[in-house]
Amino acid sequence: TIGAGETTQSLPVVLTHFTAIIQKQDVKLTWLTASEVNNAYFMLQRSTDGETFINIAKVKGNGTTNAVSSYGYTDKQITQQPASIIYYRLVQVDFDNIQHTSDVVAITVETETAKMDMAIAPNPFRDVTNITMNVSTFETGSIRIFDMQGKMVSERPIELAAGNNSILIDELSAASYSGIYFVQITTSTDSVTK
């Protein structure tokens, strides 16, 4: 359901499904609503960092209906984006301009400029894993860990020497952080996510 906080009124839109799927160089976004009240439109937004979002499409809503409504949009040429994790969210706007923001969905894409490569072992892991990276020159950057909703759970600076590098990941204890995560390493010249 789109909306937040406590209210005695019904929320304007009951969002039952919001997904992003890669199709070649594009991302197909689909969402379903179980019902809508006073729904003017959805503003679809994209982010490459999970924090700053830009509007990419405005999709007309169905006003007021108790019927299931299906929506979709294709984000073209997404592999040309500068990041390998792309985040999407919906902003639902009523006819009286009240806005409600959905949860974020994240998708991993292979960028056309990826030059670094990394291996993670063991995977899956419990408490500790190791990342092996090979770079051609000395690099400084950061390592960020994201959960499946696109929320960053850890970030730290790193230095990579020319050649093979080993990075220990011990921030995700099994007791507190069970689940699936994305690891993103970003330098001044490249970014890679697994």
N, CA and C of each residue as an Amber inpcrd file, in Angstrom:
protein
   582
   0.8440000  -1.1790000   0.0000000   0.0000000   0.0000000   0.0000000
   0.8840000   1.2340000   0.0000000   0.5910000   2.1720000  -0.8750000
   1.3430000   3.4250000  -0.8920000   0.7570000   4.3170000   0.1910000
   1.6070000   4.9180000   0.9850000   1.1670000   5.8140000   2.0380000
   1.9390000   5.5370000   3.3070000   1.9190000   6.4690000   4.2270000
   2.6410000   6.2930000   5.4770000   1.9010000   6.9990000   6.5850000
   2.1610000   6.5970000   7.8200000   1.5350000   7.2320000   8.9640000
   0.1790000   6.6340000   9.2600000  -0.3890000   7.0440000  10.3720000
  -1.6980000   6.5350000  10.7580000  -2.7830000   7.4510000  10.2190000
  -3.8620000   6.8490000   9.7620000  -4.9790000   7.6210000   9.2370000
  -6.2530000   6.8280000   9.4290000  -7.3610000   7.5260000   9.5370000
  -8.6500000   6.8450000   9.6470000  -9.3000000   6.7300000   8.2830000
  -8.7250000   7.3780000   7.2680000  -9.2460000   7.3090000   5.9170000
  -8.5230000   6.2190000   5.1440000  -9.1610000   5.7390000   4.0740000
  -8.5230000   4.7580000   3.2110000  -7.3900000   5.4210000   2.4390000
  -6.3360000   4.6390000   2.1700000  -5.2680000   5.1530000   1.3350000
  -5.7670000   5.2450000  -0.0960000  -5.2760000   6.1940000  -0.8860000
  -5.8140000   6.4100000  -2.2270000  -5.5350000   5.2710000  -3.2020000
  -4.4420000   4.5410000  -3.0080000  -4.0980000   3.4610000  -3.9330000
  -3.5940000   2.2720000  -3.1220000  -4.1020000   1.0850000  -3.4460000
  -3.5820000  -0.1400000  -2.8500000  -2.6880000  -0.7870000  -3.9030000
  -1.3770000  -0.5960000  -3.7410000  -0.3820000  -1.1280000  -4.6720000
  -0.0710000  -2.5620000  -4.2560000  -0.3240000  -3.5250000  -5.1600000
  -0.1190000  -4.9330000  -4.8170000   1.1280000  -5.5290000  -5.4440000
   1.7300000  -4.8390000  -6.3960000   2.8490000  -5.4170000  -7.1410000
   3.6300000  -4.2850000  -7.7990000   4.9670000  -4.3030000  -7.6370000
   5.8320000  -3.3330000  -8.3100000   7.1690000  -4.0270000  -8.5690000
   7.4940000  -4.2870000  -9.8510000   8.7120000  -5.0190000 -10.1770000
   9.4600000  -4.3590000 -11.3290000  10.7530000  -4.6840000 -11.4010000
  11.6260000  -4.2460000 -12.4840000  12.3290000  -5.4870000 -13.0330000
  12.2760000  -5.6740000 -14.3610000  12.8730000  -6.8380000 -15.0140000
  13.7190000  -6.3570000 -16.1910000  14.9380000  -6.8920000 -16.3070000
  15.8030000  -6.5390000 -17.4320000  15.3580000  -7.2930000 -18.6740000
  15.2260000  -6.5610000 -19.7820000  14.9320000  -7.1280000 -21.0920000
  15.9090000  -6.5110000 -22.0860000  16.9700000  -7.2630000 -22.4130000
  18.0550000  -6.7860000 -23.2750000  18.6920000  -5.5510000 -22.6550000
  18.6250000  -4.3700000 -23.3140000  19.2260000  -3.1460000 -22.7690000
  18.2100000  -2.2760000 -22.0400000  16.9990000  -2.7720000 -21.8520000
  15.9300000  -1.9970000 -21.2350000  15.5130000  -2.6210000 -19.9090000
  14.7740000  -1.8500000 -19.1120000  14.1710000  -2.3650000 -17.8930000
  12.6650000  -2.1870000 -18.0170000  11.9280000  -3.2950000 -17.8830000
  10.4670000  -3.2480000 -17.9350000   9.9570000  -3.1600000 -16.5000000
   9.2110000  -2.1050000 -16.2300000   8.6340000  -1.8760000 -14.9050000
   7.1330000  -2.1230000 -14.9800000   6.6150000  -2.8930000 -14.0500000
   5.1750000  -3.1580000 -14.0060000   4.6790000  -2.9910000 -12.5820000
   3.4380000  -2.5460000 -12.4710000   2.8040000  -2.4560000 -11.1600000
   1.3090000  -2.6650000 -11.3040000   0.7170000  -3.1750000 -10.2110000
  -0.7170000  -3.4520000 -10.1470000  -1.3010000  -2.7500000  -8.9470000
  -2.5380000  -2.2840000  -9.1000000  -3.2690000  -1.7400000  -7.9570000
  -4.5360000  -2.5530000  -7.7670000  -4.9140000  -2.7840000  -6.5090000
  -6.1470000  -3.5070000  -6.1980000  -7.3410000  -2.5600000  -6.2330000
  -7.0980000  -1.2920000  -5.8860000  -8.1410000  -0.2630000  -5.9340000
  -7.4720000   1.1050000  -5.9700000  -8.2340000   2.1060000  -6.4190000
  -7.7220000   3.4700000  -6.4920000  -8.8300000   4.4400000  -6.1170000
  -8.4590000   5.5010000  -5.3900000  -9.3900000   6.5690000  -5.0440000
  -8.7160000   7.8930000  -5.3930000  -9.3240000   8.6420000  -6.3140000
  -8.8340000   9.9860000  -6.6290000  -7.4080000   9.9650000  -7.2090000
  -7.0560000   8.9220000  -7.9460000  -5.6900000   8.7530000  -8.4530000
  -5.5160000   9.4590000  -9.7950000  -4.7740000  10.5710000  -9.7950000
  -4.5300000  11.3190000 -11.0290000  -3.4600000  10.6290000 -11.8800000
  -2.2890000  10.3440000 -11.2860000  -1.2100000   9.7280000 -12.0560000
  -0.1340000   9.1780000 -11.1300000   0.7700000   8.3920000 -11.7420000
   1.9790000   7.9170000 -11.0860000   3.1580000   8.6160000 -11.7530000
   4.1010000   9.0890000 -10.9580000   5.3640000   9.5900000 -11.4690000
   6.3920000   8.4960000 -11.1710000   6.9700000   7.9240000 -12.2090000
   7.9920000   6.9060000 -12.0540000   9.3380000   7.5950000 -11.9440000
  10.1150000   7.2170000 -10.9230000  11.4000000   7.8660000 -10.6780000
  12.5340000   6.8380000 -10.6860000  13.7290000   7.2970000 -11.1090000
  14.9280000   6.4580000 -11.1770000  16.0470000   7.1190000 -10.3830000
  16.9330000   6.2710000  -9.8280000  18.1120000   6.7560000  -9.1180000
  19.2860000   5.8190000  -9.3970000  20.4880000   6.3780000  -9.4370000
  21.6840000   5.5520000  -9.5780000  22.4130000   5.3920000  -8.2520000
  21.9600000   6.1030000  -7.2100000  22.6080000   5.9760000  -5.9050000
  21.6530000   5.5940000  -4.7810000  20.3610000   5.4500000  -5.0820000
  19.3820000   5.0750000  -4.0710000  18.9240000   6.2170000  -3.1980000
  19.4350000   7.4290000  -3.4610000  19.0850000   8.5730000  -2.6340000
  18.4710000   9.7290000  -3.4350000  19.0740000  10.0600000  -4.5740000
  18.5940000  11.1570000  -5.4080000  17.8370000  10.5680000  -6.5950000
  16.5380000  10.8660000  -6.6810000  15.6910000  10.3130000  -7.7330000
  15.3110000  11.3950000  -8.7340000  15.2060000  10.9830000 -10.0200000
  14.7310000  11.8860000 -11.0630000  13.4690000  11.2970000 -11.6760000
  12.5830000  12.1710000 -12.1550000  11.3650000  11.7270000 -12.8290000
  11.7180000  11.2110000 -14.2190000  11.1910000  10.0170000 -14.5760000
  11.4510000   9.4910000 -15.9190000  10.1650000   9.2520000 -16.7120000
   9.0180000   9.1700000 -16.0320000   7.7620000   8.9480000 -16.7590000
   6.5820000   9.3320000 -15.8890000   5.5540000   9.8440000 -16.5470000
   4.2860000  10.1580000 -15.8960000   3.2400000   9.2480000 -16.5330000
   2.5920000   8.4040000 -15.7040000   1.6220000   7.4300000 -16.1900000
   0.2650000   7.7550000 -15.5790000  -0.7220000   7.9860000 -16.4420000
  -2.0630000   8.3820000 -16.0090000  -2.7070000   7.2980000 -15.1410000
  -3.3100000   7.7250000 -14.0350000  -4.0270000   6.8130000 -13.1440000
  -5.4540000   6.6040000 -13.6120000  -6.1890000   5.7560000 -12.9040000
  -7.5640000   5.4230000 -13.2780000  -8.6060000   6.1040000 -12.3980000
  -8.2340000   7.2030000 -11.7410000  -9.2140000   7.9440000 -10.9460000
  -9.6570000   7.1550000  -9.7340000 -10.9230000   6.7520000  -9.7310000
 -11.4770000   5.9540000  -8.6400000 -12.0270000   4.6630000  -9.2200000
 -11.5130000   3.5460000  -8.7190000 -11.9610000   2.2360000  -9.1830000
 -11.6700000   1.1850000  -8.1270000 -12.5540000   0.1730000  -8.0650000
 -12.3150000  -0.9710000  -7.1920000 -11.7850000  -2.1520000  -7.9840000
 -11.5650000  -1.9710000  -9.2790000 -11.0540000  -3.0370000 -10.1350000
  -9.5240000  -3.0500000 -10.0950000  -8.9470000  -4.2110000 -10.3530000
  -7.5020000  -4.3280000 -10.4600000  -7.0430000  -3.5690000 -11.7040000
  -6.0130000  -2.7420000 -11.5520000  -5.4620000  -1.9800000 -12.6690000
  -4.0070000  -2.3640000 -12.8700000  -3.6120000  -2.5130000 -14.1280000
  -2.2550000  -2.9020000 -14.4840000  -1.5690000  -1.7400000 -15.1920000
  -0.3170000  -1.4730000 -14.8090000   0.4490000  -0.3840000 -15.3910000
   1.8260000  -0.8900000 -15.8070000   2.4510000  -0.1910000 -16.7390000
   3.7880000  -0.5670000 -17.1450000   4.5130000   0.5660000 -17.8380000
   5.8370000   0.4570000 -17.8430000   6.6970000   1.4190000 -18.5190000
   8.0130000   0.7210000 -18.8140000   8.6190000   1.0180000 -19.9630000
   9.9190000   0.4620000 -20.3090000  10.9520000   1.5810000 -20.2930000
  11.9560000   1.4230000 -19.4350000  13.0540000   2.3710000 -19.3260000
  14.1110000   1.9390000 -20.3420000  14.2760000   2.7330000 -21.3890000
  15.1190000   2.3720000 -22.5280000  16.6090000   2.6110000 -22.2650000
  17.4400000   1.7950000 -22.8720000  18.8940000   1.9410000 -22.8950000
  19.4950000   2.0950000 -21.4930000  19.0250000   1.2990000 -20.5610000
  19.4610000   1.4370000 -19.1720000  20.9220000   1.0530000 -18.9780000
  21.4900000   0.2390000 -19.8780000  22.8950000  -0.1510000 -19.7220000
  23.8380000   1.0240000 -19.9460000  23.3250000   2.1550000 -20.4050000
  24.1610000   3.3430000 -20.5780000  24.2230000   4.1950000 -19.3090000
  23.5130000   3.7820000 -18.2540000  23.5480000   4.5050000 -16.9910000
  24.9150000   4.2920000 -16.3380000  25.3790000   5.2580000 -15.5140000
  26.7110000   5.1550000 -14.9280000  26.8050000   4.2120000 -13.7270000
  25.7490000   3.5480000 -13.3460000  25.7770000   2.6640000 -12.1780000
  25.2990000   1.2790000 -12.5590000  25.7010000   0.2920000 -11.7760000
  25.2640000  -1.0570000 -12.0800000  24.1060000  -1.5130000 -11.1970000
  23.7010000  -0.7130000 -10.2250000  22.4360000  -0.9280000  -9.5250000
  21.5810000   0.2960000  -9.8180000  20.3950000   0.0570000 -10.3400000
  19.4590000   1.1420000 -10.6390000  18.2500000   0.9750000  -9.7060000
  17.7940000   2.0770000  -9.1410000  16.6970000   2.0710000  -8.1840000
  15.4880000   2.7600000  -8.8160000  14.3000000   2.2260000  -8.5260000
  13.0620000   2.8140000  -9.0250000  12.0700000   2.9530000  -7.8800000
  11.2160000   3.9640000  -7.9900000  10.0920000   4.0990000  -7.0710000
   8.9630000   4.8130000  -7.7920000   7.7690000   4.6960000  -7.2260000
   6.5790000   5.3650000  -7.7560000   6.1540000   6.4610000  -6.7970000
   5.7600000   7.5960000  -7.3470000   5.1100000   8.6400000  -6.5620000
   3.6970000   8.7360000  -7.1110000   2.7220000   8.3550000  -6.2870000
   1.3210000   8.4120000  -6.6930000   0.7960000   9.7910000  -6.3250000
   0.1220000  10.4570000  -7.2750000  -0.3750000  11.8200000  -7.0690000
  -1.8840000  11.8280000  -7.2400000  -2.5910000  12.3390000  -6.2090000
  -4.0490000  12.4660000  -6.2580000  -4.4510000  13.6690000  -7.1100000
  -5.7500000  13.7550000  -7.4440000  -6.2530000  14.9070000  -8.1850000
  -6.0840000  16.2100000  -7.3980000  -5.9910000  16.1120000  -6.0620000
  -5.7670000  17.3130000  -5.2450000  -4.2810000  17.5110000  -4.9110000
  -3.3960000  16.8470000  -5.6850000  -1.9360000  16.9780000  -5.6080000
  -1.3000000  16.4390000  -4.3290000  -1.9920000  15.5930000  -3.5790000
  -1.3790000  14.9100000  -2.4420000  -0.5690000  13.7480000  -3.0020000
   0.6800000  13.6000000  -2.5100000   1.5890000  12.5890000  -3.0470000
   1.8680000  11.4870000  -2.0240000   2.0300000  10.2620000  -2.5330000
   2.3720000   9.1050000  -1.7200000   3.4880000   8.3560000  -2.4530000
   4.5660000   8.0080000  -1.7420000   5.7250000   7.3730000  -2.3620000
   5.7890000   5.8920000  -2.0040000   6.0570000   5.0580000  -3.0160000
   6.1530000   3.6100000  -2.8150000   7.5110000   3.2370000  -2.2330000
   7.6520000   1.9530000  -1.9040000   8.9590000   1.4090000  -1.5580000
   9.8260000   1.4160000  -2.8150000  11.1180000   1.3120000  -2.6260000
  12.0790000   1.3020000  -3.7280000  12.3200000  -0.1320000  -4.1840000
  12.4240000  -0.3250000  -5.5170000  12.8830000  -1.6020000  -6.0570000
  14.2350000  -1.3520000  -6.7160000  15.1390000  -2.3420000  -6.6080000
  16.4890000  -2.2120000  -7.1650000  16.7210000  -3.3250000  -8.1690000
  17.5070000  -3.0060000  -9.1930000  17.8480000  -3.9960000 -10.2080000
  19.3230000  -3.8420000 -10.5570000  19.9910000  -4.9660000 -10.7460000
  21.4080000  -4.9550000 -11.1210000  21.5180000  -5.0960000 -12.6250000
  22.2760000  -4.2020000 -13.2440000  22.4700000  -4.2490000 -14.6950000
  23.9510000  -4.3200000 -14.9990000  24.2710000  -4.9100000 -16.1240000
  25.6510000  -4.9320000 -16.6050000  25.8720000  -3.6460000 -17.3910000
  26.7660000  -2.7970000 -16.9070000  27.0210000  -1.5390000 -17.5990000
  27.9930000  -1.7620000 -18.7420000  27.9240000  -0.8980000 -19.7290000
  28.7990000  -1.0150000 -20.8910000  30.2400000  -0.6460000 -20.5810000
  30.4700000   0.0300000 -19.4410000  31.8120000   0.5130000 -19.1420000
  32.5320000  -0.2960000 -18.0640000  31.9480000  -1.4070000 -17.6140000
  32.5620000  -2.1660000 -16.5230000  33.9440000  -2.6700000 -16.9210000
  34.9650000  -2.3240000 -16.1110000  36.3370000  -2.7360000 -16.3890000
  36.8960000  -3.5670000 -15.2460000  36.4100000  -3.3500000 -14.0520000
  36.8790000  -4.1100000 -12.8990000  36.0600000  -5.4010000 -12.8230000
  36.6480000  -6.3840000 -12.1710000  35.9150000  -7.6140000 -11.9320000
  36.1850000  -8.0330000 -10.5020000  35.2020000  -8.6710000  -9.9020000
  35.3960000  -9.1470000  -8.5410000  34.7820000 -10.5190000  -8.3890000
  35.3390000 -11.2620000  -7.4550000  34.8160000 -12.5810000  -7.0960000
  34.5390000 -12.5640000  -5.6020000  33.4500000 -13.2110000  -5.1840000
  33.0720000 -13.2730000  -3.7770000  33.0720000 -14.7380000  -3.3610000
  33.8380000 -15.0620000  -2.3080000  33.8920000 -16.4450000  -1.8380000
  34.1550000 -16.4560000  -0.3400000  33.5280000 -17.3110000   0.4160000
  32.4610000 -18.1920000  -0.0470000  31.1630000 -17.4190000  -0.2490000
  30.3040000 -17.9600000  -1.0650000  28.9990000 -17.3730000  -1.3240000
  28.0260000 -18.5170000  -1.5880000  27.0270000 -18.7410000  -0.7670000
  26.6340000 -17.9290000   0.3920000  27.6190000 -18.0740000   1.5510000
  27.4970000 -17.1820000   2.5250000  28.4260000 -17.1850000   3.6460000
  27.6870000 -16.9080000   4.9440000  28.3850000 -17.1670000   6.0480000
  27.8540000 -16.8900000   7.3780000  28.8930000 -16.0350000   8.0960000
  28.5650000 -14.8190000   8.3890000  29.3760000 -13.8570000   9.1420000
  30.5320000 -13.2190000   8.3580000  31.3400000 -13.9900000   7.6090000
  32.5130000 -13.4320000   6.9540000  32.6320000 -13.9920000   5.5350000
  32.9720000 -13.1100000   4.5800000  33.3030000 -13.5460000   3.2300000
  34.4490000 -12.6870000   2.7210000  34.9970000 -13.0750000   1.5960000
  36.1480000 -12.3790000   1.0410000  35.8640000 -11.9800000  -0.4090000
  36.2510000 -10.7610000  -0.7620000  36.1150000 -10.2840000  -2.1380000
  37.5140000 -10.1890000  -2.7330000  37.6830000 -10.7550000  -3.9120000
  38.9460000 -10.6580000  -4.6330000  38.7400000  -9.7450000  -5.8350000
  39.5950000  -8.7290000  -5.9580000  39.5110000  -7.7660000  -7.0610000
  40.8620000  -7.6740000  -7.7500000  40.8140000  -7.5040000  -9.0610000
  42.0260000  -7.2950000  -9.8410000  41.8890000  -5.9590000 -10.5610000
  42.8310000  -5.0440000 -10.3020000  42.8340000  -3.7390000 -10.9660000
  44.2100000  -3.4930000 -11.5690000  44.2580000  -2.6720000 -12.6050000
  45.5260000  -2.4510000 -13.3140000  46.3880000  -1.3750000 -12.6760000
  45.7930000  -0.4250000 -11.9550000  46.5540000   0.6380000 -11.3030000
  46.0150000   0.8710000  -9.9030000  46.7700000   1.5830000  -9.0770000
  46.3190000   1.9360000  -7.7380000  45.0120000   2.7250000  -7.8250000
  44.0360000   2.3560000  -7.0120000  42.7240000   3.0270000  -7.0080000
  42.2810000   3.2540000  -5.5720000  41.6060000   4.3710000  -5.3380000
  40.8990000   4.5760000  -4.0740000  39.4240000   4.6300000  -4.4090000
  38.6060000   4.2730000  -3.4550000  37.1660000   4.2880000  -3.7020000
  36.4070000   3.8790000  -2.4630000  35.2550000   3.2340000  -2.6970000
  34.4250000   2.8130000  -1.5720000  33.7950000   1.4610000  -1.8820000
  33.4580000   0.7720000  -0.8130000  32.6970000  -0.4650000  -0.9160000
  31.3830000  -0.2320000  -0.1850000  30.2840000  -0.5200000  -0.8720000
  28.9550000  -0.3340000  -0.2880000  28.1940000  -1.6490000  -0.3940000
  27.4070000  -1.9470000   0.6310000  26.5950000  -3.1530000   0.6570000
  25.1390000  -2.7260000   0.7520000  24.2940000  -3.2970000  -0.1420000
  22.8850000  -2.9530000  -0.2140000  22.0380000  -4.1940000   0.0260000
  20.8710000  -4.0090000   0.6690000  19.9410000  -5.1280000   0.7930000
  19.0580000  -5.1860000  -0.4490000  18.1390000  -6.1310000  -0.5050000
  17.2940000  -6.3370000  -1.6890000  16.3530000  -5.1590000  -1.9630000
  16.0780000  -4.3280000  -0.9680000  15.2210000  -3.1600000  -1.1650000
  16.0110000  -1.9480000  -1.6210000  17.3280000  -2.1100000  -1.7870000
  18.1570000  -1.0020000  -2.2300000  18.6800000  -0.1370000  -1.1070000
  18.4280000  -0.5280000   0.1450000  18.9020000   0.2490000   1.2910000
  20.3690000  -0.0880000   1.5530000  21.1950000   0.9540000   1.6800000
  22.6070000   0.7440000   1.9690000  22.7470000   0.3630000   3.4440000
  23.3930000  -0.7830000   3.7180000  23.5710000  -1.2390000   5.0970000
  25.0030000  -1.0540000   5.5830000  25.9280000  -0.8050000   4.6600000
  27.3200000  -0.5960000   5.0530000  28.0550000   0.1690000   3.9510000
  28.9860000   1.0240000   4.3760000  29.8490000   1.7370000   3.4240000
  31.1660000   2.0270000   4.1140000  32.2660000   1.8430000   3.3570000
  33.5770000   2.1710000   3.8990000  34.5370000   2.4800000   2.7530000
  35.5720000   3.2840000   3.0150000  36.5600000   3.5840000   1.9740000
  37.4980000   2.3880000   1.7770000  38.0520000   2.2710000   0.5660000
  39.0170000   1.2070000   0.2790000  40.1540000   1.7610000  -0.5670000
  41.2920000   1.0850000  -0.5070000  42.4250000   1.3490000  -1.3820000
  42.7580000   0.0380000  -2.0680000  42.8800000   0.0860000  -3.3970000
  43.1870000  -1.1010000  -4.1900000  44.5510000  -0.9060000  -4.8450000
  45.4700000  -1.8190000  -4.5670000  46.7910000  -1.7800000  -5.1930000
  46.6950000  -2.3960000  -6.5830000  47.6270000  -2.0500000  -7.4680000
  47.6620000  -2.6660000  -8.7990000  47.8510000  -4.1730000  -8.6260000
  47.0230000  -4.9640000  -9.3250000  47.0810000  -6.4200000  -9.2100000
  45.9060000  -6.9500000  -8.4210000  46.1150000  -8.1200000  -7.7970000
  45.0350000  -8.7560000  -7.0350000  44.9190000  -8.1470000  -5.6460000
  43.6800000  -7.9380000  -5.2180000  43.3710000  -7.3820000  -3.9070000
  42.3780000  -8.2920000  -3.2150000  42.4810000  -8.3720000  -1.9000000
  41.5500000  -9.1630000  -1.1040000  40.9040000  -8.2440000  -0.0730000
  39.5640000  -8.2440000  -0.0310000  38.8130000  -7.3830000   0.8930000
  37.9440000  -8.2760000   1.7510000  38.1230000  -8.2210000   3.0520000
  37.3350000  -9.0160000   3.9910000  36.0320000  -8.2900000   4.2960000
  34.9220000  -9.0000000   4.1770000  33.6030000  -8.4480000   4.5240000
  33.1390000  -9.1580000   5.7850000  33.0920000  -8.4020000   6.8930000
  32.6390000  -8.9960000   8.1470000  31.5510000  -8.1490000   8.8180000
  30.9420000  -7.2460000   8.0460000  29.9000000  -6.3660000   8.5930000
  28.5380000  -7.0530000   8.7240000  28.3670000  -8.2030000   8.0650000
  27.0430000  -8.8280000   7.9840000  26.9940000 -10.1000000   8.8200000
  26.8230000  -9.9640000  10.1260000  26.7110000 -11.1630000  10.9580000
  25.3910000 -11.8600000  10.6520000  25.4170000 -13.1780000  10.6300000
  24.2310000 -13.9660000  10.2640000  23.0640000 -13.6860000  11.1970000
  23.3430000 -13.3820000  12.4600000  22.2660000 -13.1400000  13.4150000
  21.4700000 -11.8740000  13.0780000  22.1410000 -10.8650000  12.5420000
  21.4810000  -9.5870000  12.2700000  21.1380000  -9.3660000  10.8100000
  21.8560000  -9.9940000   9.8890000  21.7320000  -9.6580000   8.4750000
  21.5520000 -10.8780000   7.5790000  20.6530000 -11.7870000   7.9050000
  20.4410000 -12.9040000   6.9860000  19.6790000 -12.3870000   5.7650000
  20.0080000 -12.9100000   4.5920000  19.3270000 -12.4780000   3.3750000
  20.2810000 -12.3680000   2.2060000  19.8140000 -11.7040000   1.1500000
  20.5900000 -11.5140000  -0.0710000  21.0410000 -10.0590000  -0.1390000
  22.3170000  -9.8600000  -0.4990000  22.8850000  -8.5230000  -0.5430000
  23.6560000  -8.2960000  -1.8400000  23.8000000  -7.0300000  -2.2240000
  24.6110000  -6.6220000  -3.3610000  25.8350000  -5.9000000  -2.8030000
  27.0000000  -6.2080000  -3.3720000  28.2320000  -5.5240000  -2.9980000
  28.6190000  -4.6530000  -4.1820000  28.8490000  -3.3590000  -3.9240000
  29.2400000  -2.4220000  -4.9780000  30.5800000  -1.8030000  -4.6020000
  31.5370000  -1.9270000  -5.5130000  32.8290000  -1.2750000  -5.3370000
  32.9320000  -0.1830000  -6.3970000  33.1870000   1.0460000  -5.9410000
  33.2530000   2.2000000  -6.8330000  34.5940000   2.8940000  -6.6510000
  35.2370000   3.1910000  -7.7800000  36.4660000   3.9850000  -7.7720000
  36.2200000   5.2250000  -8.6260000  37.2360000   6.0370000  -8.7970000
  37.0730000   7.2410000  -9.6040000  36.8820000   6.9120000 -11.0800000
  37.2480000   5.6910000 -11.4950000  37.1620000   5.3420000 -12.9140000
  36.1440000   4.2650000 -13.2380000  35.6040000   3.5540000 -12.2380000
  34.7310000   2.4350000 -12.5480000  33.8770000   2.0640000 -11.3470000
  32.9020000   1.1980000 -11.6140000  32.0320000   0.6690000 -10.5740000
  31.6170000  -0.7310000 -10.9790000  31.6090000  -1.6440000 -10.0160000
  31.1680000  -3.0100000 -10.2870000  30.3210000  -3.4790000  -9.1090000
  29.2550000  -4.2320000  -9.4320000  28.3330000  -4.7150000  -8.4300000
  28.0710000  -6.1900000  -8.6460000  28.0410000  -6.9250000  -7.5500000
  27.6580000  -8.3510000  -7.5940000  26.7770000  -8.6450000  -6.4240000
